[in-house]
C-alpha positions as MATLAB code, in Angstrom:
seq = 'XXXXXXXXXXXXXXXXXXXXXXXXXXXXXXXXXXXXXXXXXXXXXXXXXXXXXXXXXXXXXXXXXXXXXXXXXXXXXXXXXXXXXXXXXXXXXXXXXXXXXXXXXXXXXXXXXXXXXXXXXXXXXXXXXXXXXXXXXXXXXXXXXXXXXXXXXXXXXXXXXXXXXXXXXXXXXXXXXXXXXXXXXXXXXXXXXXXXXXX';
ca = [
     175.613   57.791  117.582;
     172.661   59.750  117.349;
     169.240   58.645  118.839;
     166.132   58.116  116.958;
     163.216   59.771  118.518;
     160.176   56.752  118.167;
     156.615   57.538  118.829;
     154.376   54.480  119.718;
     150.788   55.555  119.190;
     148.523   52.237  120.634;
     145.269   52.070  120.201;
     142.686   49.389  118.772;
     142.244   51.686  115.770;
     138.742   50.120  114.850;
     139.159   51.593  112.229;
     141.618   53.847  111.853;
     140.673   57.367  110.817;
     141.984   60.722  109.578;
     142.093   62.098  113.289;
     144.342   59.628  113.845;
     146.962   60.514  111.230;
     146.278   64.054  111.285;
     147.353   64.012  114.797;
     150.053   62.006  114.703;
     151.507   64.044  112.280;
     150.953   66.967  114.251;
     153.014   65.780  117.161;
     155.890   63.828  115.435;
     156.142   67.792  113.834;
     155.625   69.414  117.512;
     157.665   67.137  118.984;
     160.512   65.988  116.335;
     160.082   62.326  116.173;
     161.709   60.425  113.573;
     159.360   57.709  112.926;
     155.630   57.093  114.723;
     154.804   53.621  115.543;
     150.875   53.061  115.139;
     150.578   49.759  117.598;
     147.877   47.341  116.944;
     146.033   46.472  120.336;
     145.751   42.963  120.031;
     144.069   41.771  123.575;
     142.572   45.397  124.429;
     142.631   45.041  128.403;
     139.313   47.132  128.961;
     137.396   46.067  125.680;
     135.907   43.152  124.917;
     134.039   43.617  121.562;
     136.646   44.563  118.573;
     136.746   43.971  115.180;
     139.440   40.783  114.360;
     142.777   41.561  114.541;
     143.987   41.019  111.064;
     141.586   43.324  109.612;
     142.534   46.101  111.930;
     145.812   45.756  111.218;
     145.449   45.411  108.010;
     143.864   48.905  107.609;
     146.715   50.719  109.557;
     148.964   49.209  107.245;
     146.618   50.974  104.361;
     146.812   53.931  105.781;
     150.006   54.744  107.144;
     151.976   53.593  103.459;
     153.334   56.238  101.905;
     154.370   57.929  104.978;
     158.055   57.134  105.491;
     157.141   58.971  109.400;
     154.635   56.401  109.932;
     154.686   52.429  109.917;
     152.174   50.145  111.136;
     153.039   47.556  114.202;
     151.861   44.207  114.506;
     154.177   43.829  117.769;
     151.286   42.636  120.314;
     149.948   39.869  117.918;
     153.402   38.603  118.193;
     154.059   38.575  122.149;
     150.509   37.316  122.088;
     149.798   38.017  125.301;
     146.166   37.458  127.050;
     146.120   40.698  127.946;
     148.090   43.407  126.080;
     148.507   45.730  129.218;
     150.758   48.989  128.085;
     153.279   48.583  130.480;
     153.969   44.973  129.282;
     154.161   46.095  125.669;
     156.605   48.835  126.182;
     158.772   46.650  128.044;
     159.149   44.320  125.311;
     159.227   47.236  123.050;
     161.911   49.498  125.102;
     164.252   45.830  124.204;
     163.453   45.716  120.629;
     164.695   49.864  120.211;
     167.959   49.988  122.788;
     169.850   52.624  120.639;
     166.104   54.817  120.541;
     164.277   56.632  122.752;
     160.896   55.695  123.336;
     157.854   58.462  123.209;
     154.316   56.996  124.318;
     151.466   58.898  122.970;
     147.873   59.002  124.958;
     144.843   61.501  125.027;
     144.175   63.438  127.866;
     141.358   61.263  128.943;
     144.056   57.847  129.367;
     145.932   59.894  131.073;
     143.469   61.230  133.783;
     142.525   57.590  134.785;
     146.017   56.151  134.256;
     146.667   56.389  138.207;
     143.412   54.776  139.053;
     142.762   52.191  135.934;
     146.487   51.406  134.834;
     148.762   48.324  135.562;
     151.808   49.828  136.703;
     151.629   53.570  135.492;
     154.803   54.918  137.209;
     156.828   51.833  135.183;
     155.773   53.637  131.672;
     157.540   56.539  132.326;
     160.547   54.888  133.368;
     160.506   53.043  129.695;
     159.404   56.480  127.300;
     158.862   59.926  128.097;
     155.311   60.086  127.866;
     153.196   62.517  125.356;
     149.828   63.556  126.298;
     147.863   65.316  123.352;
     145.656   67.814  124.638;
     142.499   68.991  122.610;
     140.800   72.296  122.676;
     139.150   73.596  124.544;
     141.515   72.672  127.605;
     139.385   73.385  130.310;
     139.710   70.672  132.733;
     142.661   71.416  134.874;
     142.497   67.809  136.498;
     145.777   66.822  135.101;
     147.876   69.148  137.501;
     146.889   67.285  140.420;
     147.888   64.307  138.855;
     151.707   63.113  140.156;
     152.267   62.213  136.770;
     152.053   65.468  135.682;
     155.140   66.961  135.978;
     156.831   63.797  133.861;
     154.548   64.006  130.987;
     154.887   66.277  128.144;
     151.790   67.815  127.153;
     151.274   68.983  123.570;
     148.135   70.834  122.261;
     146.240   68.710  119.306;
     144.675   70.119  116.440;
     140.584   69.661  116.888;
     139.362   66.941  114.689;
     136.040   66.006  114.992;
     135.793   62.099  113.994;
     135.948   58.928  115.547;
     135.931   55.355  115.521;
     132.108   54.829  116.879;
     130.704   57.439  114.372;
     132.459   55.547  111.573;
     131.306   52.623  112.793;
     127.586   53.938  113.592;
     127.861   55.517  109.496;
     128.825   52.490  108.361;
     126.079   50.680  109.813;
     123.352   52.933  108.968;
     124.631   53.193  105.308;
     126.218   56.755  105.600;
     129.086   57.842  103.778;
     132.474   57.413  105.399;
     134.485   59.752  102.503;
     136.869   62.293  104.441;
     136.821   60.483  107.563;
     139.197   57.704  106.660;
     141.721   57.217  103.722;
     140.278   56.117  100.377;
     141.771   52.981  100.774;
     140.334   51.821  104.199;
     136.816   53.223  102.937;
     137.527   50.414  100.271;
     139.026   47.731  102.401;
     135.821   48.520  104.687;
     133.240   47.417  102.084;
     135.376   45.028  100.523;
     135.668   42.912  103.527;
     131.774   44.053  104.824;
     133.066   45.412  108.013;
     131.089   46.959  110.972;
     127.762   46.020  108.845;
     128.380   47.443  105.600;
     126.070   46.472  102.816;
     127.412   47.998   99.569;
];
């Protein structure tokens, strides 16, 4: 039986944005993965101000329809854990796909403080081989001396200039959000009067 290749791609995705999917897409292509897994943080370990759950969620469902590569997770709400450390996650996670193999996405800046910040960084790549997405300019060389380093796979992102703050920060100060998320979360956004928006 052949494998499936699975990319989980966590994050608190407050909202989630075109960068997101644009590099997602980019490595499921790079990489060959059959199907990318956009995780819902539920309990984000280091954050303690999010937007709730349900909306977040809600909004990677919106924008990942229509993309038979991409499906939305609501997997930590369910183990509702107190705190959704990534190790914990994927262990759960690494039972619910036996017959796949796992492929953990993370930025270049998780993985230069994994060793010092992480709960029990060497057990991830025991579970999936891990995908770092690197994003020009590479410059900092920090990552060789990592031990990690030589597990990892490192794949060079496309540069896309947007993130969750800004869209956040726009939304607050009445700035258009068009082009920086899908259509459909811009509506959801307003709908729902999210991160301050008055329209």
């Amino acid at each position: 039986m052949i494998r499936r290749k699975i990319g989980i791609f966590g994050g608190r995705f407050d909202p989630i944005h075109m960068g997101h999917l644009i590099v997602a897409q980019d490595v499921a292509e790079k990489v060959g993965l059959d199907l990318i897994v956009f995780l819902v943080s539920f309990h984000p370990p280091h954050k303690t101000e999010f937007t709730p759950f349900q909306h977040r969620f809600r909004m990677a469902q919106l924008a990942t329809m229509g993309n038979p590569y991409f499906v939305a997770s609501d997997f930590e709400r369910r183990l509702n854990l107190a705190k959704s450390y990534t190790v914990l996650v994927m262990e759960k996670l690494r039972n619910e796909f036996r017959d796949s193999d796992l492929y953990f996405l993370m930025g270049m800046d998780q993985f230069l403080t994994m060793e010092s910040s992480w709960h029990k960084p060497e057990r991830l790549f025991e579970l999936a081989k891990v995908i770092v997405m690197q994003r020009p300019p590479i410059q900092n060389t920090a990552f060789a001396y990592s031990r990690f380093s030589e597990k990892a796979i490192f794949v060079k992102q496309r540069l896309v200039e947007v993130s969750s703050t800004e869209i956040r920060e726009r939304v607050r100060r009445g700035l258009s959000i068009k082009y920086l998320v899908p259509p459909q979360v811009e509506r959801y956004i307003y709908e729902h009067k999210l991160y301050g928006a008055r329209r």
